[in-house]
């Protein structure tokens, strides 16, 4: 194995990891921001309020995009 092939393999692994994890991270980010704006508007200072919507959102994205994620990882 040459240096170039190792670097290409590592780059492809990082790209695949980012591609597979991006939908879950983006949904979690958007839900967290929406809940934060809601808390700021209503002045509710409950720390645990974001957990349930985030868990439901991540579960929904995993259920919808799960086959694509597994296919992408298997293809790698």
PDB file of C-alpha atoms in Angstrom:
ATOM      1  CA  UNK A   1       0.000   0.000   0.000  1.00  0.00           C
ATOM      2  CA  UNK A   2       1.371   3.345  -0.989  1.00  0.00           C
ATOM      3  CA  UNK A   3       1.007   6.592   0.883  1.00  0.00           C
ATOM      4  CA  UNK A   4      -1.391   7.926  -1.710  1.00  0.00           C
ATOM      5  CA  UNK A   5      -3.745   4.955  -1.405  1.00  0.00           C
ATOM      6  CA  UNK A   6      -3.781   5.212   2.393  1.00  0.00           C
ATOM      7  CA  UNK A   7      -4.582   8.916   2.200  1.00  0.00           C
ATOM      8  CA  UNK A   8      -7.315   8.300  -0.393  1.00  0.00           C
ATOM      9  CA  UNK A   9      -8.826   5.543   1.768  1.00  0.00           C
ATOM     10  CA  UNK A  10      -8.780   7.755   4.871  1.00  0.00           C
ATOM     11  CA  UNK A  11     -10.303  10.662   2.936  1.00  0.00           C
ATOM     12  CA  UNK A  12     -13.068   8.435   1.604  1.00  0.00           C
ATOM     13  CA  UNK A  13     -13.735   7.085   5.103  1.00  0.00           C
ATOM     14  CA  UNK A  14     -14.053  10.597   6.544  1.00  0.00           C
ATOM     15  CA  UNK A  15     -16.275  11.712   3.676  1.00  0.00           C
ATOM     16  CA  UNK A  16     -18.540   8.700   4.139  1.00  0.00           C
ATOM     17  CA  UNK A  17     -18.728   9.259   7.904  1.00  0.00           C
ATOM     18  CA  UNK A  18     -19.670  12.911   7.415  1.00  0.00           C
ATOM     19  CA  UNK A  19     -22.213  12.064   4.731  1.00  0.00           C
ATOM     20  CA  UNK A  20     -23.893   9.398   6.871  1.00  0.00           C
ATOM     21  CA  UNK A  21     -23.964  11.438  10.080  1.00  0.00           C
ATOM     22  CA  UNK A  22     -25.002  14.764   8.516  1.00  0.00           C
ATOM     23  CA  UNK A  23     -28.803  14.202   8.394  1.00  0.00           C
ATOM     24  CA  UNK A  24     -29.017  13.212  12.051  1.00  0.00           C
ATOM     25  CA  UNK A  25     -26.777  16.056  13.166  1.00  0.00           C
ATOM     26  CA  UNK A  26     -28.673  18.625  11.086  1.00  0.00           C
ATOM     27  CA  UNK A  27     -32.062  17.528  12.412  1.00  0.00           C
ATOM     28  CA  UNK A  28     -30.756  17.624  15.968  1.00  0.00           C
ATOM     29  CA  UNK A  29     -29.323  21.103  15.375  1.00  0.00           C
ATOM     30  CA  UNK A  30     -32.525  22.480  13.858  1.00  0.00           C
ATOM     31  CA  UNK A  31     -34.720  21.048  16.603  1.00  0.00           C
ATOM     32  CA  UNK A  32     -32.357  22.371  19.275  1.00  0.00           C
ATOM     33  CA  UNK A  33     -32.415  25.845  17.738  1.00  0.00           C
ATOM     34  CA  UNK A  34     -36.212  25.865  17.481  1.00  0.00           C
ATOM     35  CA  UNK A  35     -36.601  24.771  21.102  1.00  0.00           C
ATOM     36  CA  UNK A  36     -34.051  27.395  22.187  1.00  0.00           C
ATOM     37  CA  UNK A  37     -35.967  30.142  20.392  1.00  0.00           C
ATOM     38  CA  UNK A  38     -39.195  28.891  21.982  1.00  0.00           C
ATOM     39  CA  UNK A  39     -37.577  28.915  25.423  1.00  0.00           C
ATOM     40  CA  UNK A  40     -36.233  32.420  24.877  1.00  0.00           C
ATOM     41  CA  UNK A  41     -39.637  33.717  23.791  1.00  0.00           C
ATOM     42  CA  UNK A  42     -41.523  32.126  26.681  1.00  0.00           C
ATOM     43  CA  UNK A  43     -38.724  32.456  29.267  1.00  0.00           C
ATOM     44  CA  UNK A  44     -38.987  28.773  30.158  1.00  0.00           C
ATOM     45  CA  UNK A  45     -35.656  27.707  31.646  1.00  0.00           C
ATOM     46  CA  UNK A  46     -36.118  23.957  31.550  1.00  0.00           C
ATOM     47  CA  UNK A  47     -32.924  22.188  30.499  1.00  0.00           C
ATOM     48  CA  UNK A  48     -34.551  18.833  29.778  1.00  0.00           C
ATOM     49  CA  UNK A  49     -37.160  20.286  27.397  1.00  0.00           C
ATOM     50  CA  UNK A  50     -34.987  19.693  24.332  1.00  0.00           C
ATOM     51  CA  UNK A  51     -34.328  15.990  24.918  1.00  0.00           C
ATOM     52  CA  UNK A  52     -37.676  14.475  23.922  1.00  0.00           C
ATOM     53  CA  UNK A  53     -38.109  16.415  20.631  1.00  0.00           C
ATOM     54  CA  UNK A  54     -34.498  15.706  19.679  1.00  0.00           C
ATOM     55  CA  UNK A  55     -34.875  11.993  20.413  1.00  0.00           C
ATOM     56  CA  UNK A  56     -38.081  11.833  18.364  1.00  0.00           C
ATOM     57  CA  UNK A  57     -36.491  13.757  15.496  1.00  0.00           C
ATOM     58  CA  UNK A  58     -33.367  11.601  15.448  1.00  0.00           C
ATOM     59  CA  UNK A  59     -35.498   8.454  15.588  1.00  0.00           C
ATOM     60  CA  UNK A  60     -37.655   9.670  12.687  1.00  0.00           C
ATOM     61  CA  UNK A  61     -34.631  10.554  10.543  1.00  0.00           C
ATOM     62  CA  UNK A  62     -33.011   7.228  11.373  1.00  0.00           C
ATOM     63  CA  UNK A  63     -36.178   5.373  10.409  1.00  0.00           C
ATOM     64  CA  UNK A  64     -36.599   7.283   7.150  1.00  0.00           C
ATOM     65  CA  UNK A  65     -32.961   7.467   6.036  1.00  0.00           C
ATOM     66  CA  UNK A  66     -31.706   4.303   7.746  1.00  0.00           C
ATOM     67  CA  UNK A  67     -31.644   2.137   4.610  1.00  0.00           C
ATOM     68  CA  UNK A  68     -29.732   4.824   2.714  1.00  0.00           C
ATOM     69  CA  UNK A  69     -27.234   5.181   5.571  1.00  0.00           C
ATOM     70  CA  UNK A  70     -26.647   1.433   5.773  1.00  0.00           C
ATOM     71  CA  UNK A  71     -26.336   1.204   1.989  1.00  0.00           C
ATOM     72  CA  UNK A  72     -23.783   4.019   1.965  1.00  0.00           C
ATOM     73  CA  UNK A  73     -21.723   2.357   4.707  1.00  0.00           C
ATOM     74  CA  UNK A  74     -21.901  -1.047   3.027  1.00  0.00           C
ATOM     75  CA  UNK A  75     -20.922   0.531  -0.274  1.00  0.00           C
ATOM     76  CA  UNK A  76     -17.844   1.989   1.358  1.00  0.00           C
TER      77      UNK A  76
END
